[in-house]
Coordinates of C-alpha atoms in Angstrom, one line a residue:
M307 CA 155.7 -104.1 -31.6
S308 CA 156.5 -107.5 -33.1
I309 CA 154.6 -108.6 -36.3
D310 CA 153.6 -112.2 -36.8
W311 CA 154.6 -112.0 -40.5
K312 CA 153.2 -115.3 -41.6
A313 CA 149.8 -114.7 -40.0
A314 CA 149.8 -111.1 -41.5
A315 CA 150.5 -112.5 -45.0
Q316 CA 147.6 -115.0 -44.7
K317 CA 145.3 -112.3 -43.6
H318 CA 146.1 -110.4 -46.8
Q319 CA 145.9 -113.3 -49.2
A320 CA 142.5 -112.6 -50.7
A321 CA 143.2 -108.9 -51.2
Y322 CA 146.6 -109.8 -52.8
V323 CA 145.0 -112.2 -55.3
D324 CA 142.4 -109.6 -56.2
D325 CA 145.1 -107.0 -56.9
L326 CA 147.3 -109.6 -58.8
T327 CA 144.2 -110.5 -60.9
K328 CA 144.0 -106.9 -62.1
L329 CA 147.7 -106.6 -62.9
I330 CA 147.9 -109.9 -64.8
A331 CA 145.0 -108.8 -67.0
I332 CA 147.1 -106.0 -68.4
E333 CA 149.2 -107.2 -71.4
S334 CA 152.2 -105.1 -70.4
V335 CA 154.5 -106.2 -73.2
R336 CA 156.7 -103.5 -74.5
D337 CA 155.5 -102.5 -78.0
D338 CA 157.4 -99.6 -79.6
S339 CA 155.1 -99.8 -82.7
K340 CA 152.3 -98.4 -80.5
K341 CA 154.2 -95.9 -78.5
T342 CA 152.8 -92.4 -77.9
E343 CA 153.9 -89.4 -75.9
D344 CA 151.9 -90.7 -72.9
A345 CA 153.0 -94.3 -73.5
P346 CA 156.6 -94.2 -74.6
L347 CA 157.0 -98.0 -74.5
G348 CA 153.5 -98.8 -75.7
P349 CA 150.2 -98.8 -73.9
G350 CA 150.6 -102.0 -71.8
P351 CA 153.7 -101.0 -69.7
A352 CA 152.2 -97.5 -69.0
E353 CA 148.8 -99.0 -68.0
A354 CA 150.5 -101.5 -65.6
L355 CA 152.6 -98.9 -64.0
Q356 CA 149.6 -96.6 -63.4
A357 CA 147.6 -99.5 -62.0
F358 CA 150.3 -100.4 -59.5
L359 CA 150.7 -96.8 -58.4
K360 CA 147.0 -96.5 -58.1
M361 CA 146.9 -99.4 -55.7
A362 CA 149.5 -97.7 -53.5
E363 CA 147.6 -94.5 -53.5
R364 CA 144.5 -96.4 -52.4
D365 CA 146.6 -97.7 -49.5
G366 CA 147.7 -94.2 -48.5
F367 CA 151.2 -94.2 -49.9
K368 CA 152.9 -91.3 -51.6
T369 CA 153.6 -92.1 -55.2
T370 CA 155.5 -90.5 -58.2
N371 CA 155.1 -91.3 -61.9
L372 CA 158.1 -90.5 -64.0
D373 CA 156.7 -90.0 -67.5
N374 CA 155.1 -93.4 -67.6
L375 CA 158.6 -94.9 -67.9
A376 CA 159.1 -95.6 -64.2
G377 CA 157.5 -94.8 -60.9
F378 CA 158.0 -95.1 -57.2
I379 CA 156.3 -95.6 -53.8
E380 CA 157.7 -94.0 -50.7
Y381 CA 157.5 -94.8 -47.0
G382 CA 159.8 -94.0 -44.0
E383 CA 162.2 -91.3 -43.2
G384 CA 165.9 -90.8 -43.0
D385 CA 169.0 -89.8 -44.9
E386 CA 169.6 -93.2 -46.4
T387 CA 167.4 -94.9 -49.0
I388 CA 166.7 -98.6 -49.2
A389 CA 165.5 -99.3 -52.8
I390 CA 163.3 -102.1 -53.9
L391 CA 163.5 -102.5 -57.7
A392 CA 160.7 -104.4 -59.5
H393 CA 159.1 -104.3 -62.9
V394 CA 155.6 -104.4 -64.3
D395 CA 156.3 -105.4 -67.9
V396 CA 156.2 -109.0 -69.0
M397 CA 157.5 -111.2 -71.8
P398 CA 155.2 -112.0 -74.8
A399 CA 153.0 -114.9 -74.0
G400 CA 153.8 -117.1 -77.0
E401 CA 151.9 -120.1 -78.0
G402 CA 151.0 -123.3 -76.2
W403 CA 149.3 -122.1 -72.9
S404 CA 146.7 -124.4 -71.2
T405 CA 145.2 -121.3 -69.6
E406 CA 144.6 -117.8 -70.8
P407 CA 147.9 -116.1 -70.2
F408 CA 146.4 -112.7 -69.2
T409 CA 143.7 -114.1 -67.0
L410 CA 144.9 -115.1 -63.5
T411 CA 143.8 -118.7 -63.1
E412 CA 144.1 -120.7 -59.8
K413 CA 144.5 -124.4 -60.1
D414 CA 145.5 -126.8 -57.3
G415 CA 146.9 -123.9 -55.2
N416 CA 148.9 -122.5 -58.1
L417 CA 148.4 -119.1 -59.7
Y418 CA 148.8 -119.2 -63.5
G419 CA 149.3 -116.2 -65.8
R420 CA 152.0 -114.2 -67.6
G421 CA 153.8 -112.3 -64.8
T422 CA 152.8 -114.5 -61.8
S423 CA 156.5 -115.4 -61.4
D424 CA 158.2 -112.7 -63.4
D425 CA 157.7 -110.2 -61.9
K426 CA 154.1 -109.0 -61.1
G427 CA 153.5 -111.8 -58.5
P428 CA 156.8 -111.2 -56.6
A429 CA 156.6 -107.4 -56.9
L430 CA 153.1 -107.3 -55.5
A431 CA 154.1 -109.7 -52.6
C432 CA 156.9 -107.4 -51.7
Y433 CA 154.7 -104.4 -51.9
Y434 CA 152.2 -106.1 -49.5
G435 CA 155.1 -106.5 -47.1
L436 CA 155.6 -102.8 -47.1
K437 CA 151.8 -102.2 -46.9
I438 CA 151.6 -104.4 -43.8
L439 CA 154.4 -102.3 -42.1
K440 CA 152.4 -99.2 -42.8
E441 CA 149.2 -100.7 -41.6
Q442 CA 150.9 -101.7 -38.3
G443 CA 152.3 -98.2 -37.9
I444 CA 155.9 -99.4 -37.9
K445 CA 158.2 -96.4 -38.1
L446 CA 161.1 -96.9 -40.5
H447 CA 164.4 -95.0 -39.8
K448 CA 165.5 -95.2 -43.4
K449 CA 163.5 -94.2 -46.4
V450 CA 162.2 -97.0 -48.5
R451 CA 161.6 -96.4 -52.2
F452 CA 159.7 -99.1 -54.0
I453 CA 160.7 -98.4 -57.6
L454 CA 158.8 -99.9 -60.7
G455 CA 160.4 -100.2 -64.1
T456 CA 158.4 -100.8 -67.3
D457 CA 160.8 -102.6 -69.7
E458 CA 163.1 -104.9 -67.7
E459 CA 162.5 -107.6 -70.2
S460 CA 163.7 -105.6 -73.2
G461 CA 166.0 -102.6 -72.6
W462 CA 165.7 -101.1 -69.1
T463 CA 164.7 -97.7 -70.5
G464 CA 162.4 -97.1 -67.6
M465 CA 164.9 -97.8 -64.8
T466 CA 167.6 -96.0 -66.7
H467 CA 165.3 -92.9 -66.7
Y468 CA 164.8 -93.3 -63.0
F469 CA 168.6 -93.4 -62.2
K470 CA 169.2 -90.4 -64.5
T471 CA 166.6 -88.2 -62.7
Q472 CA 166.6 -89.4 -59.1
P473 CA 169.2 -89.7 -56.3
E474 CA 171.0 -93.0 -56.2
P475 CA 169.8 -95.3 -53.4
T476 CA 172.2 -96.5 -50.6
M477 CA 171.5 -100.1 -51.3
G478 CA 168.6 -102.4 -52.0
F479 CA 167.2 -105.5 -53.7
S480 CA 165.1 -106.7 -56.6
P481 CA 162.3 -109.2 -55.9
D482 CA 162.8 -110.7 -59.4
A483 CA 164.7 -114.0 -59.2
E484 CA 164.9 -116.7 -56.6
F485 CA 165.5 -117.4 -52.9
P486 CA 167.6 -117.5 -50.8
L487 CA 169.5 -114.6 -52.3
I488 CA 171.6 -113.7 -55.4
N489 CA 174.7 -111.7 -54.7
G490 CA 176.3 -112.2 -58.1
E491 CA 175.0 -111.9 -61.7
K492 CA 176.9 -112.8 -64.8
G493 CA 177.7 -110.3 -67.5
N494 CA 175.1 -110.0 -70.3
A495 CA 175.8 -109.1 -73.9
T496 CA 173.8 -109.4 -77.1
F497 CA 175.1 -109.6 -80.6
T498 CA 173.3 -109.7 -84.0
L499 CA 174.5 -111.4 -87.1
T500 CA 172.8 -109.9 -90.2
T501 CA 172.4 -111.5 -93.6
Q502 CA 171.1 -110.2 -96.9
G503 CA 169.0 -113.2 -97.8
S504 CA 170.5 -114.5 -101.0
N505 CA 169.7 -118.0 -102.2
G506 CA 171.1 -120.6 -104.6
G507 CA 171.4 -124.4 -105.0
Q508 CA 168.7 -127.0 -105.5
Y509 CA 166.6 -125.7 -102.7
K510 CA 165.3 -122.2 -102.0
L511 CA 164.7 -120.9 -98.4
N512 CA 161.8 -118.5 -98.8
H513 CA 161.3 -118.0 -95.0
F514 CA 162.6 -119.0 -91.6
S515 CA 161.5 -117.5 -88.3
A516 CA 162.0 -118.5 -84.6
G517 CA 162.0 -116.6 -81.3
L518 CA 160.3 -113.7 -79.7
R519 CA 163.1 -112.2 -77.6
E520 CA 166.9 -112.5 -77.2
N521 CA 166.5 -113.7 -73.6
M522 CA 164.0 -116.5 -74.3
V523 CA 164.6 -119.9 -75.8
P524 CA 162.3 -120.2 -78.9
R525 CA 159.5 -122.7 -78.5
D526 CA 158.3 -122.4 -82.1
A527 CA 160.1 -122.3 -85.5
E528 CA 158.7 -122.1 -89.0
A529 CA 160.2 -122.3 -92.5
V530 CA 159.1 -122.4 -96.1
V531 CA 161.3 -124.2 -98.7
E532 CA 160.9 -124.5 -102.5
T533 CA 162.0 -127.7 -104.2
D534 CA 161.2 -129.8 -107.2
N535 CA 160.5 -132.8 -105.0
N536 CA 158.0 -131.8 -102.3
E537 CA 157.0 -135.3 -101.3
A538 CA 160.5 -136.5 -100.6
L539 CA 161.2 -133.4 -98.5
V540 CA 158.0 -134.1 -96.5
S541 CA 159.1 -137.7 -95.9
D542 CA 162.6 -136.7 -94.8
F543 CA 161.2 -134.2 -92.3
T544 CA 158.7 -136.8 -90.9
A545 CA 161.7 -139.1 -90.3
F546 CA 163.6 -136.3 -88.6
L547 CA 160.7 -135.7 -86.2
D548 CA 160.7 -139.4 -85.3
V549 CA 164.2 -139.1 -83.7
A550 CA 164.5 -135.4 -82.7
P551 CA 163.4 -134.2 -79.2
V552 CA 160.8 -131.9 -80.8
T553 CA 157.4 -132.1 -82.3
G554 CA 156.0 -130.4 -85.4
D555 CA 154.1 -130.7 -88.6
V556 CA 154.6 -130.1 -92.3
H557 CA 152.4 -129.4 -95.3
I558 CA 152.7 -128.4 -99.0
D559 CA 151.3 -125.1 -100.3
T560 CA 151.7 -123.1 -103.5
D561 CA 154.8 -121.4 -102.3
G562 CA 156.6 -124.5 -101.1
V563 CA 156.9 -126.9 -98.2
H564 CA 155.9 -125.4 -94.8
F565 CA 157.6 -126.7 -91.7
H566 CA 156.7 -126.1 -88.1
V567 CA 158.7 -127.3 -85.1
I568 CA 157.7 -127.1 -81.5
G569 CA 160.4 -127.2 -78.8
K570 CA 160.3 -125.9 -75.2
A571 CA 160.6 -122.2 -74.1
A572 CA 162.8 -121.3 -71.2
H573 CA 164.6 -118.3 -69.8
G574 CA 167.6 -117.5 -71.9
M575 CA 170.0 -117.4 -68.9
E576 CA 170.0 -121.2 -68.9
P577 CA 169.3 -122.6 -72.4
K578 CA 169.7 -126.1 -71.2
N579 CA 166.3 -125.8 -69.5
G580 CA 164.6 -125.4 -73.0
I581 CA 164.7 -127.0 -76.4
N582 CA 165.4 -124.5 -79.1
A583 CA 162.9 -125.1 -81.9
G584 CA 164.9 -122.8 -84.3
T585 CA 168.2 -124.6 -84.1
Y586 CA 166.6 -128.0 -84.4
L587 CA 164.7 -126.9 -87.5
A588 CA 167.9 -125.5 -89.0
S589 CA 169.8 -128.8 -88.1
F590 CA 167.3 -130.5 -90.5
L591 CA 167.5 -127.9 -93.2
K592 CA 171.3 -127.8 -93.3
T593 CA 171.3 -131.2 -94.9
L594 CA 169.7 -129.7 -98.0
D595 CA 171.4 -128.2 -101.0
F596 CA 171.0 -124.5 -100.3
G597 CA 173.3 -121.8 -101.6
G598 CA 174.3 -118.2 -100.8
D599 CA 173.2 -116.6 -97.5
A600 CA 170.6 -119.3 -97.0
R601 CA 173.3 -122.0 -96.9
A602 CA 175.4 -120.0 -94.4
F603 CA 172.3 -119.2 -92.3
V604 CA 171.1 -122.8 -91.8
E605 CA 174.6 -124.2 -91.5
L606 CA 175.5 -121.8 -88.7
V607 CA 172.2 -122.0 -86.8
G608 CA 171.9 -125.7 -87.3
G609 CA 175.6 -126.5 -86.9
D610 CA 178.0 -124.5 -84.8
L611 CA 175.2 -122.8 -82.8
H612 CA 173.0 -125.8 -82.4
D613 CA 172.7 -127.5 -79.0
D614 CA 175.8 -125.9 -77.6
S615 CA 174.9 -123.5 -74.8
R616 CA 178.5 -123.6 -73.5
V617 CA 179.8 -122.5 -76.9
H618 CA 182.5 -125.2 -77.3
K619 CA 182.1 -125.3 -81.1
L620 CA 183.1 -121.7 -81.4
G621 CA 185.9 -122.0 -79.0
L622 CA 184.4 -119.7 -76.4
A623 CA 183.8 -122.1 -73.5
F624 CA 184.8 -120.5 -70.2
T625 CA 184.1 -121.2 -66.6
D626 CA 184.8 -119.2 -63.4
K627 CA 184.9 -121.0 -60.1
I628 CA 182.5 -118.5 -58.5
M629 CA 180.2 -117.4 -61.3
G630 CA 180.2 -120.7 -63.3
D631 CA 179.9 -121.2 -67.1
L632 CA 179.6 -118.8 -70.0
T633 CA 176.2 -119.6 -71.7
M634 CA 174.8 -118.6 -75.1
N635 CA 171.1 -118.4 -76.1
I636 CA 170.1 -118.2 -79.8
G637 CA 167.0 -116.1 -79.1
V638 CA 165.8 -114.8 -82.5
M639 CA 166.3 -116.2 -86.0
D640 CA 164.8 -114.6 -89.1
F641 CA 165.4 -115.1 -92.8
D642 CA 163.3 -114.0 -95.8
A643 CA 164.6 -114.5 -99.4
G644 CA 166.0 -111.2 -100.8
K645 CA 165.6 -109.3 -97.5
P646 CA 167.9 -108.6 -94.5
G647 CA 167.7 -111.4 -91.9
K648 CA 169.3 -111.9 -88.5
I649 CA 170.5 -114.2 -85.8
V650 CA 170.4 -112.7 -82.3
L651 CA 172.7 -114.3 -79.7
N652 CA 172.5 -113.5 -76.0
F653 CA 175.6 -114.4 -73.8
R654 CA 175.8 -114.6 -70.0
Y655 CA 179.4 -114.5 -69.1
P656 CA 181.3 -114.7 -65.8
K657 CA 184.1 -112.5 -64.6
G658 CA 187.4 -113.4 -66.2
M659 CA 186.2 -112.6 -69.7
T660 CA 184.7 -109.6 -71.5
A661 CA 182.2 -108.8 -74.2
D662 CA 185.2 -107.8 -76.3
D663 CA 186.4 -111.4 -76.2
L664 CA 183.0 -112.5 -77.5
Q665 CA 183.0 -109.8 -80.2
A666 CA 186.4 -110.8 -81.5
K667 CA 185.4 -114.4 -82.1
L668 CA 182.0 -113.5 -83.5
T669 CA 183.7 -111.1 -85.9
E670 CA 185.5 -114.1 -87.3
V671 CA 182.3 -116.0 -87.6
A672 CA 180.6 -113.1 -89.4
N673 CA 183.4 -112.7 -91.8
Q674 CA 183.5 -116.4 -92.7
N675 CA 179.8 -116.3 -93.5
H676 CA 179.7 -112.9 -95.1
F677 CA 177.4 -111.6 -92.4
D678 CA 177.5 -108.2 -90.6
L679 CA 177.9 -108.1 -86.8
S680 CA 176.6 -105.6 -84.4
K681 CA 176.7 -105.4 -80.6
G682 CA 173.6 -104.5 -78.6
R683 CA 173.4 -103.7 -74.9
E684 CA 176.0 -105.0 -72.5
M685 CA 176.1 -105.3 -68.8
V686 CA 179.3 -106.3 -67.0
P687 CA 179.4 -109.0 -64.3
H688 CA 178.1 -107.8 -60.9
Y689 CA 179.1 -109.1 -57.5
V690 CA 178.4 -108.1 -53.9
D691 CA 180.6 -109.5 -51.0
P692 CA 178.6 -112.1 -49.0
K693 CA 179.7 -110.3 -45.8
D694 CA 178.1 -107.0 -46.9
P695 CA 175.2 -106.1 -44.5
I696 CA 172.7 -106.0 -47.4
V697 CA 173.4 -109.7 -47.9
T698 CA 173.7 -110.7 -44.2
T699 CA 170.5 -108.8 -43.2
L700 CA 168.4 -110.3 -46.0
M701 CA 169.7 -113.8 -45.4
G702 CA 168.9 -113.4 -41.7
A703 CA 165.3 -112.5 -42.5
Y704 CA 165.0 -115.4 -44.9
R705 CA 166.4 -117.9 -42.4
E706 CA 164.1 -116.5 -39.7
M707 CA 161.0 -117.0 -41.8
T708 CA 161.9 -120.3 -43.3
G709 CA 164.0 -122.0 -40.7
N710 CA 166.5 -122.9 -43.3
E711 CA 169.8 -122.2 -41.5
A712 CA 171.9 -123.9 -44.2
A713 CA 170.8 -121.5 -47.0
K714 CA 173.6 -119.5 -48.7
P715 CA 173.7 -116.7 -51.3
E716 CA 174.4 -117.7 -54.9
V717 CA 175.5 -116.5 -58.4
V718 CA 173.2 -116.8 -61.4
G719 CA 173.2 -116.0 -65.1
G720 CA 170.0 -113.9 -65.0
G721 CA 170.2 -110.1 -65.0
T722 CA 168.0 -108.1 -62.5
Y723 CA 167.7 -104.5 -61.6
G724 CA 169.7 -105.3 -58.5
R725 CA 172.9 -104.9 -60.5
L726 CA 172.1 -101.2 -61.0
M727 CA 173.4 -100.5 -57.4
K728 CA 176.9 -101.2 -56.1
R729 CA 175.3 -102.8 -53.1
G730 CA 172.3 -104.3 -54.9
V731 CA 171.2 -108.0 -54.9
A732 CA 168.3 -110.1 -56.2
F733 CA 166.0 -111.6 -53.5
G734 CA 163.2 -114.1 -54.3
A735 CA 160.5 -114.9 -54.9
L736 CA 161.0 -118.3 -56.5
F737 CA 161.6 -121.3 -54.1
M738 CA 163.8 -123.4 -56.3
D739 CA 163.9 -126.3 -53.9
H740 CA 160.3 -127.2 -54.6
T741 CA 158.9 -125.0 -57.3
P742 CA 160.0 -125.2 -61.0
D743 CA 161.2 -122.1 -62.8
T744 CA 158.5 -121.2 -65.4
M745 CA 159.7 -117.6 -66.1
H746 CA 159.6 -116.8 -69.9
Q747 CA 157.7 -120.1 -70.4
V748 CA 154.2 -121.1 -71.2
D749 CA 151.9 -121.8 -68.2
E750 CA 154.0 -119.5 -66.0
F751 CA 152.9 -120.0 -62.4
Q752 CA 153.6 -119.5 -58.7
P753 CA 152.1 -121.4 -55.8
V754 CA 150.0 -119.0 -53.7
S755 CA 151.6 -120.5 -50.6
D756 CA 155.0 -119.5 -51.9
L757 CA 153.8 -116.0 -52.6
M758 CA 152.4 -115.7 -49.1
M759 CA 155.7 -116.9 -47.7
A760 CA 157.5 -114.4 -49.9
M761 CA 155.3 -111.6 -48.6
A762 CA 156.3 -112.5 -45.0
I763 CA 160.0 -112.7 -45.9
Y764 CA 159.8 -109.4 -47.7
G765 CA 158.0 -107.6 -44.9
R766 CA 160.4 -108.8 -42.3
S767 CA 163.3 -107.9 -44.6
I768 CA 162.2 -104.3 -45.2
E769 CA 161.7 -103.9 -41.5
A770 CA 165.2 -105.2 -40.8
L771 CA 166.9 -103.2 -43.5
A772 CA 165.2 -99.9 -42.5
N773 CA 165.6 -100.3 -38.8
E774 CA 168.5 -102.7 -37.9
L775 CA 171.0 -102.5 -40.7
P776 CA 174.5 -101.5 -39.5
D777 CA 175.9 -98.3 -41.0

């Protein structure tokens, strides 16, 4: 029996939007400060996982919850397992939304809300592709496991727990990126520079903060500075705003001059798509007479790290002909007088270099500024041969549904669950040729028509992978 996938997707649109409304309403941001035995990553991720699995149980699927860290939905039979790796957690909403971030809002054919693009919208579209197969009684000759993680945006604890307790899949994909298909992902490494918060000089930096996560370009930055000439400092900052590509405001309070800068949030894999409010504010502050750690902090953030996503100033610029440029995102900046502060740097690096190369240079930077350096999680570059059947089968389904015969797989800086499998790729759901990337940004959205097309592509892809893929 042949399925008219586009017609089937349209038939399920209303039900899909209803289910997505319920998922978007759950503020599933990882919050370790609220963790419990039943919610090890905080209440939001656990609630979203349970809600997704409950939808699958409603539809007659077998489900398994692994300690509220991960879960999976099963369909089909066979010795081989095709994995679909998605996530139910989301980034913090941040400020500046024109809609309520945790209320699904439809405007002009677009669905707005945190998670509509990353990853609740695509994950649910892919699930509906599997659901349609089940409703149509299509027998699958390989087992499909639809696996849900709960902290893809902050640590991968959930999916790590899955791979430690469950058999490794044969191959699979993650519906957590863009079409047509991503067969290569850059390495990902995070480093933290720590300062003790000393001051000196004519000005005193009481406070500086910018950024929510390492993999997100900061939209907002704030600072509080003490000086004997408040009015002159306010005037200088106003002049700075007149020429800088940011907006902001300034006011005088009892503890000093308060600055606020607004840039543009973006996914940390390509900092050029955003405007880093933190480094722009520091670029202004570094002109002032600070001393001690405050001076080193603003000079580094506002100097060598500012507006240099390709890291030329630190001598780390590197390009691979297949994977492209090394990139750096300055994701979090914190300074409070007399207390430990930090600068968190996230690098996406191509094959041909290593995290050790990055660490060696950053150790020099740390020593020069009397900072401490620590390395966080690291993921090495991942690449699947374009001739591998997982790539050719998925590309075939994409071309069949879209008619785009010229489409080719690509390499990106983002990191998805696809890299957890040797034969794992990322597959949709963003159509970059006509829809802007709003992942990790305010007013995140996906056109409902794109999500319905993604549903058709995913359904056809699962059918092809489970029944037609060569051994």
